[in-house]
Structure formats: C-alpha cells, structure tokens
Short mmCIF file of C-alpha atoms in Angstrom, two decimals:
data_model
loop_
_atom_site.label_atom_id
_atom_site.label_comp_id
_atom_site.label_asym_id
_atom_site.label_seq_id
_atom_site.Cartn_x
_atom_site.Cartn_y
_atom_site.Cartn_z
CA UNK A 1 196.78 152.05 83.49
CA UNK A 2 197.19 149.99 86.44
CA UNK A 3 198.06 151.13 90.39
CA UNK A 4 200.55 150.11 92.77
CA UNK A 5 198.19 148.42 94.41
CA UNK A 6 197.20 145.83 91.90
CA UNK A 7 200.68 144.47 91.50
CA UNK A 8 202.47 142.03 93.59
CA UNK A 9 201.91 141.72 97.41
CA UNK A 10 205.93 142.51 97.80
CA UNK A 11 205.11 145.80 95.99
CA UNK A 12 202.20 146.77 98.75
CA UNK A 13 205.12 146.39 101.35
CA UNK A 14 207.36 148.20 99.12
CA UNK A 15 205.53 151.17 99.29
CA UNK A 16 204.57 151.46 102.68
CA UNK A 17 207.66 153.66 103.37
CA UNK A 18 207.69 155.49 100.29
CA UNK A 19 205.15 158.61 101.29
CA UNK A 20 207.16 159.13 104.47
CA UNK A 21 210.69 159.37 102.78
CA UNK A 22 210.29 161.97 100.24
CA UNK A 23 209.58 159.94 97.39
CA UNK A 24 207.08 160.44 94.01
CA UNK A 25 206.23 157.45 92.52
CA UNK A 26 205.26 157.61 88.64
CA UNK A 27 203.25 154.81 87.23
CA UNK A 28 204.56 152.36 84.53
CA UNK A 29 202.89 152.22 81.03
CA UNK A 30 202.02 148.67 80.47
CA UNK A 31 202.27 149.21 76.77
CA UNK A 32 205.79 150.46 76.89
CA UNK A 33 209.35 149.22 78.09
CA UNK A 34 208.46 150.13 81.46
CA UNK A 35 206.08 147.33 81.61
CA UNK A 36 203.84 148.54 84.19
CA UNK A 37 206.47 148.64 86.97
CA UNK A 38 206.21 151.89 88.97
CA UNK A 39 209.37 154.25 88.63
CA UNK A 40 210.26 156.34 91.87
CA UNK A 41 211.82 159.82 91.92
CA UNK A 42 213.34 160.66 95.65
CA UNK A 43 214.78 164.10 96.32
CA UNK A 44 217.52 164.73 98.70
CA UNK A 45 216.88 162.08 101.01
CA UNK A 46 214.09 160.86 99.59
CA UNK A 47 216.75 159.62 97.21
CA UNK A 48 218.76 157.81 99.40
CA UNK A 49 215.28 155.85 99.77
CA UNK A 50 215.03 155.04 96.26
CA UNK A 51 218.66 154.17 95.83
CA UNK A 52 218.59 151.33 98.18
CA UNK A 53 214.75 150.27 96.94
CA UNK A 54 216.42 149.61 93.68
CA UNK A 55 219.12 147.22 94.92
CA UNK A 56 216.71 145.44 97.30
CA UNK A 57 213.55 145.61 95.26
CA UNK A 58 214.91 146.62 91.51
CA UNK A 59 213.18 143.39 90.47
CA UNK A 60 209.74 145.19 90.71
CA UNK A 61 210.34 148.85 89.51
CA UNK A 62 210.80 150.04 86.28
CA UNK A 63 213.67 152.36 87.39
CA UNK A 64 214.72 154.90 89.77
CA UNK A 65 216.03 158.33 89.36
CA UNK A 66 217.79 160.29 92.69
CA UNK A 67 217.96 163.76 92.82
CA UNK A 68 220.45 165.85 94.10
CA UNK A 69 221.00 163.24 96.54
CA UNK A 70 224.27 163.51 98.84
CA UNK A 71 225.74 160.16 99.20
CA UNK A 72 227.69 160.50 102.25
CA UNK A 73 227.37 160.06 106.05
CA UNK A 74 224.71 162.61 106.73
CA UNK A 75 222.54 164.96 104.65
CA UNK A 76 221.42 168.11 105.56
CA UNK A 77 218.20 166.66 106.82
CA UNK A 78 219.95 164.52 109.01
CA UNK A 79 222.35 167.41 110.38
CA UNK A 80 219.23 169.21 110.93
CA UNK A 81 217.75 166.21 112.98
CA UNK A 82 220.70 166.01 115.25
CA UNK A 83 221.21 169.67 116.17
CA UNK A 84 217.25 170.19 116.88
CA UNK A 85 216.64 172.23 114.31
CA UNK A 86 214.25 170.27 112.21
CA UNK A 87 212.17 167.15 111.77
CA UNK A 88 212.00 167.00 115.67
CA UNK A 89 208.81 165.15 117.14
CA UNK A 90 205.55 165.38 114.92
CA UNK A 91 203.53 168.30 115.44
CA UNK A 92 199.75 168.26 115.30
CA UNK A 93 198.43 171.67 113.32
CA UNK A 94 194.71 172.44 114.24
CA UNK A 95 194.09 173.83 110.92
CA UNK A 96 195.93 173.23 107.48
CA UNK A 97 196.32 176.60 106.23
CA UNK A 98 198.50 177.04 109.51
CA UNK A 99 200.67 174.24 109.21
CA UNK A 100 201.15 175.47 105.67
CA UNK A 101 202.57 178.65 106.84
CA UNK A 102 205.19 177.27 108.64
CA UNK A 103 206.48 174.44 106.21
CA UNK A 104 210.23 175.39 105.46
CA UNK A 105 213.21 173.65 103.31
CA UNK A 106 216.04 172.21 105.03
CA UNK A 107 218.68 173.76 104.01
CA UNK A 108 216.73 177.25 103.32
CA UNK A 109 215.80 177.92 100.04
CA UNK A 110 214.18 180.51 97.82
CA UNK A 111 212.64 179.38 94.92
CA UNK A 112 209.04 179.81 93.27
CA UNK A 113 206.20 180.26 96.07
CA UNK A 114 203.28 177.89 93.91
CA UNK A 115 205.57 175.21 93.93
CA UNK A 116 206.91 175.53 97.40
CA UNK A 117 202.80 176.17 98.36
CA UNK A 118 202.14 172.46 96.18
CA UNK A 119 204.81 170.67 97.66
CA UNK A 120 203.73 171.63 101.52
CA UNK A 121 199.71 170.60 100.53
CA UNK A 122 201.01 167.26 99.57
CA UNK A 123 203.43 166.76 102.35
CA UNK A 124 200.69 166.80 105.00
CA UNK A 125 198.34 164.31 106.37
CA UNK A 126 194.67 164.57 108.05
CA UNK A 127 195.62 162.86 111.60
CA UNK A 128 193.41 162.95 115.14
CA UNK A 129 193.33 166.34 116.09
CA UNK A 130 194.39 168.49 112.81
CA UNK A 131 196.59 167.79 110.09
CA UNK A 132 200.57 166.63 110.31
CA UNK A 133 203.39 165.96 108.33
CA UNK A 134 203.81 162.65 106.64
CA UNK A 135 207.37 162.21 107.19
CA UNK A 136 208.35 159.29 109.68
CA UNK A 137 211.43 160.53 112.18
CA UNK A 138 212.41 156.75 112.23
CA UNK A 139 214.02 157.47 108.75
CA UNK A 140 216.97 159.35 111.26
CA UNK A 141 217.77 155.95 113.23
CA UNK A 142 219.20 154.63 110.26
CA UNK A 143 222.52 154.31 109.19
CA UNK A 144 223.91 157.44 106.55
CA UNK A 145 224.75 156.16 102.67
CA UNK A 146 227.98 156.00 101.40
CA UNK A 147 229.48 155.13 98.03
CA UNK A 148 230.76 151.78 99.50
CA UNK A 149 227.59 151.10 100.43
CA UNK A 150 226.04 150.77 96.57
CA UNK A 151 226.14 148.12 94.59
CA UNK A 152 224.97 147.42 90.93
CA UNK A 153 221.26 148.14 91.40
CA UNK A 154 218.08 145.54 89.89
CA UNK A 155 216.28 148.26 87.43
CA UNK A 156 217.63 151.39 85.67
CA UNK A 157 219.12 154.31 87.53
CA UNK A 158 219.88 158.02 86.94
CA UNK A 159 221.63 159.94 88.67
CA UNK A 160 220.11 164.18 88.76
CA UNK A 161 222.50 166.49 90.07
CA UNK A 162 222.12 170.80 90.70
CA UNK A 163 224.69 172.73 89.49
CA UNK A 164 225.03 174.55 93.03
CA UNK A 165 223.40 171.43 94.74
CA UNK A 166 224.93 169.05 97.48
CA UNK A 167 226.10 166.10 94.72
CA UNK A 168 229.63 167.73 93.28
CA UNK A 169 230.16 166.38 89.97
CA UNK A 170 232.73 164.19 91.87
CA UNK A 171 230.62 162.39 93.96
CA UNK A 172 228.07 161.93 91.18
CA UNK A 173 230.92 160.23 89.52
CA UNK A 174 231.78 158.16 92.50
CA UNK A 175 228.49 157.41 92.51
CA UNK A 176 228.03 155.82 88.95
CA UNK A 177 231.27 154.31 89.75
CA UNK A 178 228.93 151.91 92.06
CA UNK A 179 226.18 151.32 90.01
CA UNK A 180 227.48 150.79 86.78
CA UNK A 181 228.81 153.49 83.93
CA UNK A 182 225.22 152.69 82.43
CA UNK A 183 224.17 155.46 85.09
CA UNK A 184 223.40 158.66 83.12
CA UNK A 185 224.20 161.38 85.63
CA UNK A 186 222.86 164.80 84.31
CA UNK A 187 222.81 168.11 86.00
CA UNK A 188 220.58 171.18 86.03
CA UNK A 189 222.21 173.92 85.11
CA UNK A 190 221.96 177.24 87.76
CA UNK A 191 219.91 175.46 90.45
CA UNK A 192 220.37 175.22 93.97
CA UNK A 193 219.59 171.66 96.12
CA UNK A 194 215.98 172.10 96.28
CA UNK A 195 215.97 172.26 92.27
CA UNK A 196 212.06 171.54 92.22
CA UNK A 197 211.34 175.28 93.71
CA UNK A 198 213.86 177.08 92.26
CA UNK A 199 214.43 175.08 88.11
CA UNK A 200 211.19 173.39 88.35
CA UNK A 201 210.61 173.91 84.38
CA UNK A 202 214.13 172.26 83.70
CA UNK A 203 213.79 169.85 86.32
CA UNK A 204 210.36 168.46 84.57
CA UNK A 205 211.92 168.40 80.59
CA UNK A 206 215.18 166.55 81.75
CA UNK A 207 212.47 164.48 83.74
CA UNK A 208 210.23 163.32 80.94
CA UNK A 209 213.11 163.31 78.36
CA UNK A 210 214.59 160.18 80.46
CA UNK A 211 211.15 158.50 80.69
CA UNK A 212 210.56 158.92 77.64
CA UNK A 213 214.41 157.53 76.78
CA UNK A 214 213.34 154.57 78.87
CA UNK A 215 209.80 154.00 77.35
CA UNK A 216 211.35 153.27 73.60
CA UNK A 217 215.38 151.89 74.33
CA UNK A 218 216.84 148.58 76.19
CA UNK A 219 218.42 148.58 79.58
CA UNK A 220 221.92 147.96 78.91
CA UNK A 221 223.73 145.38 81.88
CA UNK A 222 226.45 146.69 83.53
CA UNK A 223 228.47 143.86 81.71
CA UNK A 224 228.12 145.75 78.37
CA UNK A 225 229.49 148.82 79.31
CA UNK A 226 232.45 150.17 79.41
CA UNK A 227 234.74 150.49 81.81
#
C-alpha cells in the first residue's frame, strides 16, 4: 500500500492542513476502485475541511465522507471560539497525561471514556516545552460554510448525519441538493453530534460498508442522476 507522501507534490500541500482540522485520512487500495487516492473522513468541522478539499482538490482523493457536519454560518466550535470558551490560544502541557485530563468536546458530550481517552492521545503533539494540541486557531479566521457555498464536488461524497446531531435531516438534504443527488446521506440512529464517543460501533459498520460500496461500484456523474 502506498502513503500520502509518495503521491503527487499537490497532495503533500494538500495535507498540510489536514491534522490541524479534525480530519482522518484512510489510505486508497491501489488494487481497487479507489485507485490509491487517499479518502478523508472530517467530523464536525473537520468536515467542513473535507467538503471544500473535495471541490478544490477532488481530482486527487478517492472520496470524502463529512460527518455530522453543520453547514451553516458557524458551528459550535466556532461559537465556542468567539465567546472564549474554547480553542483560545495554544496551551503548552508539561506532561501528557495532564493535558489528557483536561481534553473536553465542544459541545459537551458523554459517550464511551476509551474512545474519548484515544481520540485526546491522537489529538496532541510533542512541542518545545511539553505536549499541545494539534489544532491550528487560524481555522476560526475563515469564513463559515453555507449551502450556497457548495458546488458539485471532484470525487465521491457522503454525507453522515446523527440522529440527535447538529445536521437536521433538512439541511442534509439541502446539502445533497449542492453536490449532486448521487450524495448518499445516511444517519446513525440514537447518537448525539460527537457520534464517534457515544455510536462508535455503528459509526465504524456504516463506515466500512461505504468503502467497501466504493471499492467494487462506479462513481455515478451528477449528470446521470436524477433530479
């Protein structure tokens, strides 16, 4: 299997952001319909992220798959950045077992304590002094997302919503209105926004039953589908 880093230059530049704005990438199979293009998965967010890689960089990923992802003005992250609640300047932890303790979901969230545990290892990074969190505040000088804002994306999109999450089923259908009907949009059933901590199990089969969908079928063009 190859790595992002022995594809294209472009791809290198591509990813540069992706650690820093919530986003998992999944490597292509170069023996399968994914061709060995990289396929991202961005929560929340993170989502927003991948939405706009795939209509400025579609040409190198294999897809991209949003979850839970609010398209509108702000996101709860974003809220949270403005009021001084959250993701306010980087702090420096001395140990990482300490910053650990104080990684939190925004909005609050209960849901299973090993995943919540995994996802705070991996969202930290060894920097001078201790350890710190790999997320880049920059991401809040942007403008927010809105449906208007989509278009029909360069690679294959899906669309995961949480049945209590922040993406009614009406947005996700505004949504998919923008990108093409070819946009599955399938929900979780019983989970909250942070559907990784709280549905993980679900979230992974509905996961690998659209990879694996994608691995052995043809991406349809917007043009064939139906109105």
């Amino acid at each position: 299997m190859t790595t992002l880093w022995d594809r294209e230059p472009e791809l290198r530049e591509l990813d540069e952001t992706l650690d820093e704005g919530g986003i998992l990438l999944v490597e292509g199979d170069a023996s399968a319909g994914l061709a060995a293009r990289p396929v991202l998965l961005g929560h929340s967010m993170g989502g927003m992220v991948a939405l706009v890689a795939a209509q400025e960089h579609g040409d190198l990923l294999g897809g991209v798959v949003a979850i839970d992802t609010p398209v509108r003005a702000l996101t709860p992250e974003d809220q949270a950045a403005r009021r001084r609640t959250a993701f306010g300047p980087l702090r420096v932890y001395p140990d990482r077992d300490r910053a650990i303790r104080f990684f939190r979901t925004v909005p609050a969230q209960e849901g299973e304590p090993y995943v919540l545990r995994h996802i705070a290892e991996h969202s930290l990074r060894a920097v001078e002094g201790g350890w710190s969190w790999k997320f880049d505040p920059r991401v809040f000088l942007r403008d927010g997302l809105a449906p208007d804002d989509l278009d029909i994306p360069g690679c294959r999109v899906a669309l995961f919503r949480a049945e209590h999450g922040l993406m009614p089923a009406a947005m996700g259908e505004a949504v998919r209105d923008r990108l093409g009907r070819g946009v599955p949009v399938i929900e979780i059933p019983a989970a909250a926004h942070h559907v990784m901590i709280d549905s993980p199990l679900a979230l992974v089969t509905g996961l690998r039953t659209l990879l694996g969908d994608w691995r052995h079928s043809r991406a349809t063009a917007a043009s064939e589908v139906p109105g």
